[in-house]
């Protein structure tokens, strides 16, 4: 789970921006000195401290992910489905369950751009992402803000929108230690060069507001490191993105990607900083039969190599890769235990409970 019991927590980590603002204003108006002395203990904190308190800001060290003490860490958790379709699966109850029953370390907030997503209502989607960042933070979760571009597959199609969105997100949340910025979910049908140049436009805008931001860069061919379009990770090695503190993204669907995809990934983990921000135990449609043996092979490698991973997806969509049975979200649960879960949900809940920072 996201909470630890051993070290006293720091109450300010879980206060919302608005609360911190009010405290600062109060301190200024009434001359009570620093908000540290004036602040009441938040109702959401107790003597426990969260994973964020324990590990702080994450950063790339060599080709691994490290916490603020320089120790290697592996995060494990879940991705939402598209907010335009399954926002109602992200409730107080479901997010509590994710943090405290599933023991997740990380929530990926998947905001599609097309297909009825961000481009149809930039203000509304941005506001919802702000809220979900606060919801995750209050529960001690790291939060990946996923710019879920998919169709069209060229990330440059959305650059202006991405610059607006990420500059606001980074400036509002720069004081938080738990945000990770995923700037392009799955580029496809475009060269590595196009992805690299997009990244080199977006990363500086994020870093202007949040200089230490950890940025996750999608890779060619649906974040397959190029493999689904007959390339591989060596094109990245030959011409990496010109920025530090970034990781490259790999996605896999275990029933479809057990062969050459696995082989390239196995090689690439020795050569590039990688973060698996999406995987499924089924086919690349997110549906069909589960292949738990293939998924376990990947998870064993990722445990050994301390590669962080996030599973697709925390919704009640009818497809086999959505963890909840259809109807669960409208019914308001059950969120905890296994009663509301499909087979893939039961499997991944067990995996998350026993892995990562809180395993
Ligand atoms: C799928 C969803 C499905 C939706 C479709 C639309 O499961 O409900 O209709 O997207 O785009 C990915 C993508 C992710 C896909 C998922 C499963 O990042 O958006 O979700 N997948 O197909 N890459 C590989 C698989």
Short mmCIF file of N, CA and C in Angstrom, two decimals, residues 1-168:
data_model
loop_
_atom_site.label_atom_id
_atom_site.label_comp_id
_atom_site.label_asym_id
_atom_site.label_seq_id
_atom_site.Cartn_x
_atom_site.Cartn_y
_atom_site.Cartn_z
N UNK A 1 0.82 -1.19 0.00
CA UNK A 1 0.00 0.00 0.00
C UNK A 1 0.85 1.24 0.00
N UNK A 2 0.23 2.36 -0.15
CA UNK A 2 0.97 3.59 -0.30
C UNK A 2 1.41 4.18 1.03
N UNK A 3 0.97 3.61 2.15
CA UNK A 3 1.37 4.18 3.43
C UNK A 3 2.35 3.27 4.16
N UNK A 4 3.25 3.90 4.88
CA UNK A 4 4.19 3.18 5.71
C UNK A 4 3.87 3.53 7.15
N UNK A 5 4.23 2.68 8.05
CA UNK A 5 3.85 2.92 9.44
C UNK A 5 5.03 3.31 10.32
N UNK A 6 6.20 3.33 9.78
CA UNK A 6 7.37 3.42 10.65
C UNK A 6 7.85 4.84 10.91
N UNK A 7 7.75 5.71 9.94
CA UNK A 7 8.35 7.03 10.10
C UNK A 7 7.26 8.08 10.18
N UNK A 8 7.39 9.02 11.11
CA UNK A 8 6.36 10.06 11.17
C UNK A 8 6.28 10.83 9.87
N UNK A 9 5.10 11.16 9.48
CA UNK A 9 4.91 11.86 8.20
C UNK A 9 5.08 13.35 8.33
N UNK A 10 5.15 13.98 7.19
CA UNK A 10 5.19 15.42 7.13
C UNK A 10 3.83 15.89 6.65
N UNK A 11 3.07 16.57 7.51
CA UNK A 11 1.68 16.86 7.16
C UNK A 11 1.50 17.70 5.91
N UNK A 12 2.47 18.52 5.57
CA UNK A 12 2.23 19.45 4.46
C UNK A 12 2.19 18.77 3.11
N UNK A 13 2.78 17.60 3.00
CA UNK A 13 2.79 16.90 1.72
C UNK A 13 1.39 16.60 1.23
N UNK A 14 0.45 16.40 2.18
CA UNK A 14 -0.88 15.98 1.75
C UNK A 14 -1.87 17.14 1.72
N UNK A 15 -1.41 18.34 2.02
CA UNK A 15 -2.33 19.47 1.94
C UNK A 15 -2.53 19.88 0.49
N UNK A 16 -3.73 20.28 0.16
CA UNK A 16 -3.98 20.73 -1.21
C UNK A 16 -3.34 22.09 -1.41
N UNK A 17 -3.17 22.44 -2.68
CA UNK A 17 -2.60 23.76 -3.00
C UNK A 17 -3.43 24.86 -2.38
N UNK A 18 -4.77 24.70 -2.47
CA UNK A 18 -5.66 25.73 -1.94
C UNK A 18 -5.43 25.89 -0.44
N UNK A 19 -5.25 24.78 0.25
CA UNK A 19 -5.03 24.84 1.69
C UNK A 19 -3.72 25.53 2.00
N UNK A 20 -2.69 25.17 1.24
CA UNK A 20 -1.39 25.81 1.46
C UNK A 20 -1.50 27.30 1.20
N UNK A 21 -2.22 27.65 0.12
CA UNK A 21 -2.40 29.07 -0.20
C UNK A 21 -3.09 29.79 0.94
N UNK A 22 -4.15 29.17 1.47
CA UNK A 22 -4.89 29.80 2.56
C UNK A 22 -4.01 29.96 3.79
N UNK A 23 -3.18 28.97 4.05
CA UNK A 23 -2.29 29.04 5.21
C UNK A 23 -1.28 30.17 5.05
N UNK A 24 -0.74 30.26 3.84
CA UNK A 24 0.24 31.31 3.59
C UNK A 24 -0.41 32.68 3.73
N UNK A 25 -1.63 32.80 3.20
CA UNK A 25 -2.35 34.06 3.28
C UNK A 25 -2.62 34.40 4.75
N UNK A 26 -3.07 33.39 5.50
CA UNK A 26 -3.36 33.58 6.92
C UNK A 26 -2.11 34.03 7.66
N UNK A 27 -1.00 33.40 7.35
CA UNK A 27 0.25 33.76 8.02
C UNK A 27 0.63 35.19 7.70
N UNK A 28 0.42 35.57 6.42
CA UNK A 28 0.79 36.92 6.02
C UNK A 28 -0.12 37.95 6.70
N UNK A 29 -1.42 37.65 6.74
CA UNK A 29 -2.38 38.61 7.29
C UNK A 29 -2.22 38.78 8.80
N UNK A 30 -2.00 37.68 9.48
CA UNK A 30 -2.02 37.74 10.94
C UNK A 30 -0.63 37.69 11.56
N UNK A 31 0.37 37.69 10.73
CA UNK A 31 1.73 37.74 11.25
C UNK A 31 2.05 36.58 12.17
N UNK A 32 1.53 35.41 11.85
CA UNK A 32 1.76 34.27 12.74
C UNK A 32 3.06 33.53 12.41
N UNK A 33 3.85 34.12 11.57
CA UNK A 33 5.11 33.46 11.24
C UNK A 33 4.91 32.41 10.18
N UNK A 34 5.77 31.43 10.13
CA UNK A 34 5.72 30.47 9.04
C UNK A 34 4.50 29.57 9.19
N UNK A 35 3.96 29.13 8.06
CA UNK A 35 2.82 28.23 8.14
C UNK A 35 3.17 26.93 8.84
N UNK A 36 4.45 26.62 8.93
CA UNK A 36 4.85 25.40 9.63
C UNK A 36 4.36 25.43 11.07
N UNK A 37 4.43 26.60 11.70
CA UNK A 37 4.02 26.66 13.10
C UNK A 37 2.52 26.87 13.23
N UNK A 38 1.90 27.41 12.17
CA UNK A 38 0.50 27.77 12.28
C UNK A 38 -0.43 26.65 11.82
N UNK A 39 0.09 25.71 11.06
CA UNK A 39 -0.81 24.76 10.40
C UNK A 39 -1.37 23.74 11.37
N UNK A 40 -2.65 23.47 11.23
CA UNK A 40 -3.22 22.34 11.97
C UNK A 40 -2.80 21.05 11.27
N UNK A 41 -2.86 19.95 11.98
CA UNK A 41 -2.57 18.69 11.32
C UNK A 41 -3.76 18.33 10.44
N UNK A 42 -3.48 18.03 9.19
CA UNK A 42 -4.56 17.72 8.24
C UNK A 42 -5.32 16.48 8.69
N UNK A 43 -6.61 16.50 8.42
CA UNK A 43 -7.44 15.35 8.75
C UNK A 43 -7.03 14.11 7.97
N UNK A 44 -6.37 14.31 6.83
CA UNK A 44 -6.02 13.15 6.01
C UNK A 44 -4.68 12.53 6.44
N UNK A 45 -4.06 13.08 7.46
CA UNK A 45 -2.78 12.49 7.85
C UNK A 45 -2.89 11.90 9.25
N UNK A 46 -2.03 10.94 9.51
CA UNK A 46 -1.90 10.43 10.85
C UNK A 46 -0.41 10.27 11.06
N UNK A 47 -0.03 9.41 11.97
CA UNK A 47 1.41 9.29 12.20
C UNK A 47 2.10 8.50 11.09
N UNK A 48 1.32 7.93 10.18
CA UNK A 48 1.93 7.19 9.07
C UNK A 48 2.53 8.17 8.08
N UNK A 49 3.47 7.70 7.31
CA UNK A 49 3.96 8.54 6.22
C UNK A 49 3.76 7.80 4.92
N UNK A 50 3.65 8.56 3.87
CA UNK A 50 3.32 7.94 2.59
C UNK A 50 4.59 7.55 1.82
N UNK A 51 4.36 6.83 0.75
CA UNK A 51 5.49 6.47 -0.13
C UNK A 51 6.19 7.73 -0.63
N UNK A 52 5.41 8.78 -0.83
CA UNK A 52 6.02 10.03 -1.31
C UNK A 52 6.93 10.61 -0.23
N UNK A 53 6.48 10.55 1.03
CA UNK A 53 7.34 11.02 2.14
C UNK A 53 8.63 10.22 2.21
N UNK A 54 8.48 8.92 2.02
CA UNK A 54 9.63 8.03 2.16
C UNK A 54 10.63 8.18 1.01
N UNK A 55 10.09 8.39 -0.17
CA UNK A 55 10.97 8.32 -1.35
C UNK A 55 11.16 9.64 -2.07
N UNK A 56 10.26 10.59 -1.84
CA UNK A 56 10.40 11.92 -2.41
C UNK A 56 10.40 11.94 -3.93
N UNK A 57 11.07 12.93 -4.45
CA UNK A 57 11.14 13.06 -5.91
C UNK A 57 11.97 11.96 -6.51
N UNK A 58 11.49 11.40 -7.58
CA UNK A 58 12.23 10.35 -8.26
C UNK A 58 13.05 10.97 -9.39
N UNK A 59 14.15 10.33 -9.68
CA UNK A 59 15.02 10.84 -10.75
C UNK A 59 15.74 9.66 -11.40
N UNK A 60 16.16 9.88 -12.62
CA UNK A 60 16.91 8.83 -13.31
C UNK A 60 18.34 8.82 -12.78
N UNK A 61 18.83 7.61 -12.41
CA UNK A 61 20.22 7.47 -11.96
C UNK A 61 20.85 6.39 -12.83
N UNK A 62 21.82 6.76 -13.63
CA UNK A 62 22.30 5.81 -14.64
C UNK A 62 21.16 5.53 -15.59
N UNK A 63 20.76 4.24 -15.70
CA UNK A 63 19.56 3.95 -16.51
C UNK A 63 18.43 3.42 -15.63
N UNK A 64 18.53 3.66 -14.33
CA UNK A 64 17.47 3.19 -13.43
C UNK A 64 16.71 4.37 -12.83
N UNK A 65 15.63 4.02 -12.13
CA UNK A 65 14.83 5.03 -11.44
C UNK A 65 15.23 5.00 -9.97
N UNK A 66 15.55 6.17 -9.42
CA UNK A 66 15.98 6.23 -8.02
C UNK A 66 15.13 7.22 -7.24
N UNK A 67 15.10 7.01 -5.94
CA UNK A 67 14.39 7.94 -5.08
C UNK A 67 15.34 9.05 -4.65
N UNK A 68 14.84 9.94 -3.76
CA UNK A 68 15.66 11.11 -3.40
C UNK A 68 16.89 10.74 -2.58
N UNK A 69 16.91 9.49 -2.07
CA UNK A 69 18.10 9.02 -1.34
C UNK A 69 19.09 8.31 -2.24
N UNK A 70 18.77 8.27 -3.52
CA UNK A 70 19.67 7.61 -4.47
C UNK A 70 19.49 6.11 -4.54
N UNK A 71 18.44 5.59 -3.88
CA UNK A 71 18.17 4.15 -3.92
C UNK A 71 17.31 3.81 -5.12
N UNK A 72 17.60 2.69 -5.79
CA UNK A 72 16.75 2.26 -6.90
C UNK A 72 15.36 1.91 -6.41
N UNK A 73 14.37 2.29 -7.19
CA UNK A 73 12.99 1.97 -6.83
C UNK A 73 12.25 1.41 -8.04
N UNK A 74 11.23 0.60 -7.73
CA UNK A 74 10.29 0.13 -8.76
C UNK A 74 8.89 0.52 -8.30
N UNK A 75 8.17 1.24 -9.15
CA UNK A 75 6.78 1.57 -8.87
C UNK A 75 5.89 0.57 -9.61
N UNK A 76 4.78 0.18 -8.98
CA UNK A 76 3.79 -0.63 -9.68
C UNK A 76 2.40 -0.08 -9.41
N UNK A 77 1.55 -0.10 -10.43
CA UNK A 77 0.22 0.45 -10.24
C UNK A 77 -0.64 0.31 -11.46
N UNK A 78 -1.66 1.16 -11.54
CA UNK A 78 -2.71 1.04 -12.55
C UNK A 78 -2.87 2.32 -13.35
N UNK A 79 -3.29 2.14 -14.60
CA UNK A 79 -3.71 3.25 -15.44
C UNK A 79 -5.23 3.33 -15.43
N UNK A 80 -5.72 4.55 -15.43
CA UNK A 80 -7.16 4.73 -15.69
C UNK A 80 -7.43 4.35 -17.14
N UNK A 81 -8.68 4.18 -17.48
CA UNK A 81 -9.09 4.16 -18.89
C UNK A 81 -9.21 5.63 -19.32
N UNK A 82 -9.62 5.89 -20.54
CA UNK A 82 -9.80 7.26 -21.02
C UNK A 82 -10.80 8.03 -20.15
N UNK A 83 -10.39 9.23 -19.73
CA UNK A 83 -11.26 10.01 -18.85
C UNK A 83 -12.59 10.36 -19.51
N UNK A 84 -12.61 10.43 -20.85
CA UNK A 84 -13.88 10.80 -21.51
C UNK A 84 -14.91 9.69 -21.42
N UNK A 85 -14.45 8.47 -21.11
CA UNK A 85 -15.37 7.33 -21.06
C UNK A 85 -15.56 6.78 -19.66
N UNK A 86 -14.50 6.73 -18.88
CA UNK A 86 -14.55 5.97 -17.61
C UNK A 86 -14.12 6.79 -16.40
N UNK A 87 -14.36 8.09 -16.45
CA UNK A 87 -14.07 8.93 -15.31
C UNK A 87 -14.86 8.48 -14.08
N UNK A 88 -16.07 7.95 -14.31
CA UNK A 88 -16.91 7.54 -13.17
C UNK A 88 -16.36 6.32 -12.44
N UNK A 89 -15.29 5.73 -12.96
CA UNK A 89 -14.63 4.65 -12.23
C UNK A 89 -13.56 5.18 -11.27
N UNK A 90 -13.34 6.49 -11.30
CA UNK A 90 -12.31 7.09 -10.42
C UNK A 90 -13.03 7.86 -9.31
N UNK A 91 -13.43 7.13 -8.30
CA UNK A 91 -14.20 7.71 -7.19
C UNK A 91 -13.35 7.70 -5.93
N UNK A 92 -13.84 8.35 -4.89
CA UNK A 92 -13.13 8.28 -3.60
C UNK A 92 -12.90 6.83 -3.20
N UNK A 93 -13.95 6.02 -3.37
CA UNK A 93 -13.86 4.62 -2.95
C UNK A 93 -12.89 3.81 -3.80
N UNK A 94 -12.94 4.02 -5.12
CA UNK A 94 -12.07 3.21 -5.97
C UNK A 94 -10.60 3.62 -5.79
N UNK A 95 -10.38 4.92 -5.60
CA UNK A 95 -8.99 5.37 -5.42
C UNK A 95 -8.46 4.97 -4.04
N UNK A 96 -9.33 4.99 -3.02
CA UNK A 96 -8.91 4.46 -1.71
C UNK A 96 -8.49 3.00 -1.85
N UNK A 97 -9.31 2.24 -2.60
CA UNK A 97 -9.00 0.81 -2.78
C UNK A 97 -7.68 0.64 -3.52
N UNK A 98 -7.45 1.45 -4.52
CA UNK A 98 -6.20 1.35 -5.28
C UNK A 98 -4.99 1.58 -4.36
N UNK A 99 -5.09 2.59 -3.51
CA UNK A 99 -3.97 2.90 -2.61
C UNK A 99 -3.85 1.90 -1.46
N UNK A 100 -4.97 1.54 -0.85
CA UNK A 100 -4.89 0.83 0.43
C UNK A 100 -5.26 -0.65 0.38
N UNK A 101 -5.99 -1.07 -0.65
CA UNK A 101 -6.31 -2.49 -0.78
C UNK A 101 -5.42 -3.13 -1.86
N UNK A 102 -5.22 -2.41 -2.94
CA UNK A 102 -4.33 -2.90 -4.00
C UNK A 102 -2.87 -2.60 -3.67
N UNK A 103 -2.64 -1.68 -2.73
CA UNK A 103 -1.27 -1.27 -2.36
C UNK A 103 -0.47 -0.72 -3.55
N UNK A 104 -1.16 0.00 -4.42
CA UNK A 104 -0.46 0.57 -5.58
C UNK A 104 0.46 1.71 -5.16
N UNK A 105 1.47 1.94 -5.96
CA UNK A 105 2.39 3.08 -5.75
C UNK A 105 2.06 4.22 -6.70
N UNK A 106 1.42 3.90 -7.80
CA UNK A 106 1.29 4.90 -8.87
C UNK A 106 -0.07 4.77 -9.57
N UNK A 107 -0.64 5.92 -9.89
CA UNK A 107 -1.85 6.02 -10.70
C UNK A 107 -1.48 6.75 -11.99
N UNK A 108 -1.82 6.15 -13.12
CA UNK A 108 -1.64 6.85 -14.40
C UNK A 108 -2.99 7.44 -14.81
N UNK A 109 -3.00 8.74 -15.00
CA UNK A 109 -4.22 9.44 -15.41
C UNK A 109 -4.19 9.55 -16.92
N UNK A 110 -5.05 8.77 -17.57
CA UNK A 110 -4.98 8.63 -19.02
C UNK A 110 -5.96 9.61 -19.68
N UNK A 111 -5.43 10.68 -20.20
CA UNK A 111 -6.26 11.70 -20.85
C UNK A 111 -6.05 11.64 -22.36
N UNK A 112 -7.04 11.03 -23.05
CA UNK A 112 -6.98 11.00 -24.51
C UNK A 112 -7.02 12.43 -25.04
N UNK A 113 -6.47 12.62 -26.21
CA UNK A 113 -6.53 13.93 -26.87
C UNK A 113 -7.67 13.92 -27.88
N UNK A 114 -7.69 12.87 -28.71
CA UNK A 114 -8.75 12.72 -29.70
C UNK A 114 -9.83 11.77 -29.14
N UNK A 115 -10.70 11.31 -30.03
CA UNK A 115 -11.78 10.37 -29.66
C UNK A 115 -12.68 10.92 -28.54
N UNK A 116 -12.94 12.24 -28.60
CA UNK A 116 -13.81 12.83 -27.57
C UNK A 116 -13.06 13.29 -26.33
N UNK A 117 -11.73 13.33 -26.42
CA UNK A 117 -10.90 13.71 -25.28
C UNK A 117 -10.57 15.20 -25.24
N UNK A 118 -9.38 15.50 -24.76
CA UNK A 118 -8.94 16.87 -24.45
C UNK A 118 -9.31 17.91 -25.50
N UNK A 119 -9.14 17.57 -26.77
CA UNK A 119 -9.35 18.59 -27.82
C UNK A 119 -10.79 19.11 -27.84
N UNK A 120 -11.72 18.34 -27.28
CA UNK A 120 -13.12 18.77 -27.29
C UNK A 120 -13.44 19.72 -26.13
N UNK A 121 -12.61 19.76 -25.11
CA UNK A 121 -12.89 20.59 -23.93
C UNK A 121 -11.61 20.73 -23.09
N UNK A 122 -10.66 21.52 -23.61
CA UNK A 122 -9.37 21.61 -22.91
C UNK A 122 -9.53 22.03 -21.44
N UNK A 123 -10.38 23.02 -21.19
CA UNK A 123 -10.51 23.50 -19.80
C UNK A 123 -11.06 22.40 -18.88
N UNK A 124 -12.12 21.75 -19.36
CA UNK A 124 -12.75 20.72 -18.53
C UNK A 124 -11.80 19.56 -18.22
N UNK A 125 -11.09 19.08 -19.25
CA UNK A 125 -10.17 17.95 -19.01
C UNK A 125 -8.99 18.37 -18.14
N UNK A 126 -8.49 19.59 -18.36
CA UNK A 126 -7.35 20.03 -17.54
C UNK A 126 -7.77 20.12 -16.08
N UNK A 127 -8.97 20.66 -15.84
CA UNK A 127 -9.43 20.77 -14.46
C UNK A 127 -9.59 19.40 -13.81
N UNK A 128 -10.09 18.45 -14.58
CA UNK A 128 -10.26 17.11 -14.02
C UNK A 128 -8.89 16.48 -13.71
N UNK A 129 -7.92 16.73 -14.56
CA UNK A 129 -6.58 16.20 -14.27
C UNK A 129 -6.02 16.85 -13.00
N UNK A 130 -6.23 18.16 -12.84
CA UNK A 130 -5.79 18.79 -11.58
C UNK A 130 -6.40 18.08 -10.38
N UNK A 131 -7.70 17.80 -10.47
CA UNK A 131 -8.38 17.14 -9.34
C UNK A 131 -7.79 15.76 -9.08
N UNK A 132 -7.57 15.02 -10.15
CA UNK A 132 -7.06 13.65 -9.96
C UNK A 132 -5.63 13.65 -9.42
N UNK A 133 -4.86 14.65 -9.79
CA UNK A 133 -3.52 14.77 -9.21
C UNK A 133 -3.65 14.96 -7.69
N UNK A 134 -4.58 15.82 -7.27
CA UNK A 134 -4.78 16.02 -5.83
C UNK A 134 -5.27 14.73 -5.17
N UNK A 135 -6.19 14.03 -5.84
CA UNK A 135 -6.72 12.78 -5.26
C UNK A 135 -5.61 11.75 -5.07
N UNK A 136 -4.76 11.63 -6.07
CA UNK A 136 -3.65 10.70 -5.96
C UNK A 136 -2.68 11.12 -4.87
N UNK A 137 -2.37 12.40 -4.85
CA UNK A 137 -1.39 12.91 -3.88
C UNK A 137 -1.88 12.69 -2.45
N UNK A 138 -3.15 12.96 -2.21
CA UNK A 138 -3.70 12.75 -0.86
C UNK A 138 -3.56 11.31 -0.41
N UNK A 139 -3.54 10.40 -1.35
CA UNK A 139 -3.44 8.97 -1.02
C UNK A 139 -2.01 8.47 -1.08
N UNK A 140 -1.07 9.36 -1.27
CA UNK A 140 0.34 8.96 -1.27
C UNK A 140 0.78 8.28 -2.54
N UNK A 141 0.04 8.47 -3.62
CA UNK A 141 0.39 7.82 -4.89
C UNK A 141 1.25 8.75 -5.75
N UNK A 142 2.21 8.18 -6.46
CA UNK A 142 2.82 8.90 -7.58
C UNK A 142 1.75 8.98 -8.69
N UNK A 143 1.78 10.05 -9.46
CA UNK A 143 0.77 10.24 -10.50
C UNK A 143 1.47 10.49 -11.84
N UNK A 144 1.14 9.66 -12.80
CA UNK A 144 1.64 9.88 -14.17
C UNK A 144 0.55 10.62 -14.93
N UNK A 145 0.89 11.79 -15.44
CA UNK A 145 -0.04 12.54 -16.28
C UNK A 145 0.23 12.12 -17.72
N UNK A 146 -0.73 11.34 -18.25
CA UNK A 146 -0.54 10.70 -19.56
C UNK A 146 -1.25 11.49 -20.66
N UNK A 147 -0.47 12.09 -21.54
CA UNK A 147 -1.00 12.75 -22.74
C UNK A 147 -1.26 11.63 -23.74
N UNK A 148 -2.53 11.16 -23.76
CA UNK A 148 -2.83 9.89 -24.43
C UNK A 148 -3.14 10.10 -25.91
N UNK A 149 -2.13 10.58 -26.62
CA UNK A 149 -2.28 10.68 -28.08
C UNK A 149 -2.20 9.27 -28.67
N UNK A 150 -3.01 9.01 -29.68
CA UNK A 150 -3.04 7.65 -30.24
C UNK A 150 -3.37 7.70 -31.73
N UNK A 151 -4.46 8.39 -32.09
CA UNK A 151 -4.87 8.52 -33.49
C UNK A 151 -5.26 9.97 -33.75
N UNK A 152 -4.55 10.73 -34.54
CA UNK A 152 -3.41 10.33 -35.35
C UNK A 152 -2.16 10.03 -34.50
N UNK A 153 -1.26 9.28 -35.15
CA UNK A 153 -0.11 8.78 -34.42
C UNK A 153 1.10 9.69 -34.36
N UNK A 154 1.01 10.83 -35.04
CA UNK A 154 2.15 11.77 -35.00
C UNK A 154 1.96 12.74 -33.84
N UNK A 155 2.82 12.69 -32.84
CA UNK A 155 2.63 13.59 -31.68
C UNK A 155 2.69 15.06 -32.07
N UNK A 156 3.36 15.36 -33.18
CA UNK A 156 3.46 16.76 -33.61
C UNK A 156 2.10 17.33 -34.04
N UNK A 157 1.17 16.46 -34.29
CA UNK A 157 -0.19 16.90 -34.64
C UNK A 157 -0.80 17.73 -33.50
N UNK A 158 -0.39 17.44 -32.28
CA UNK A 158 -0.99 18.07 -31.09
C UNK A 158 -0.02 18.96 -30.32
N UNK A 159 1.08 19.37 -30.92
CA UNK A 159 2.11 20.05 -30.13
C UNK A 159 1.59 21.30 -29.42
N UNK A 160 0.82 22.13 -30.13
CA UNK A 160 0.37 23.38 -29.48
C UNK A 160 -0.51 23.08 -28.27
N UNK A 161 -1.38 22.09 -28.43
CA UNK A 161 -2.24 21.70 -27.30
C UNK A 161 -1.38 21.17 -26.15
N UNK A 162 -0.39 20.37 -26.49
CA UNK A 162 0.47 19.78 -25.45
C UNK A 162 1.23 20.86 -24.69
N UNK A 163 1.69 21.86 -25.40
CA UNK A 163 2.45 22.93 -24.74
C UNK A 163 1.56 23.69 -23.75
N UNK A 164 0.33 23.99 -24.16
CA UNK A 164 -0.62 24.67 -23.26
C UNK A 164 -0.87 23.83 -22.02
N UNK A 165 -1.21 22.57 -22.26
CA UNK A 165 -1.60 21.68 -21.17
C UNK A 165 -0.45 21.48 -20.18
N UNK A 166 0.72 21.10 -20.70
CA UNK A 166 1.81 20.76 -19.79
C UNK A 166 2.37 21.99 -19.08
N UNK A 167 2.33 23.16 -19.73
CA UNK A 167 2.86 24.33 -19.00
C UNK A 167 1.94 24.67 -17.83
N UNK A 168 0.64 24.48 -18.01
CA UNK A 168 -0.25 24.73 -16.86
C UNK A 168 -0.07 23.66 -15.77
#
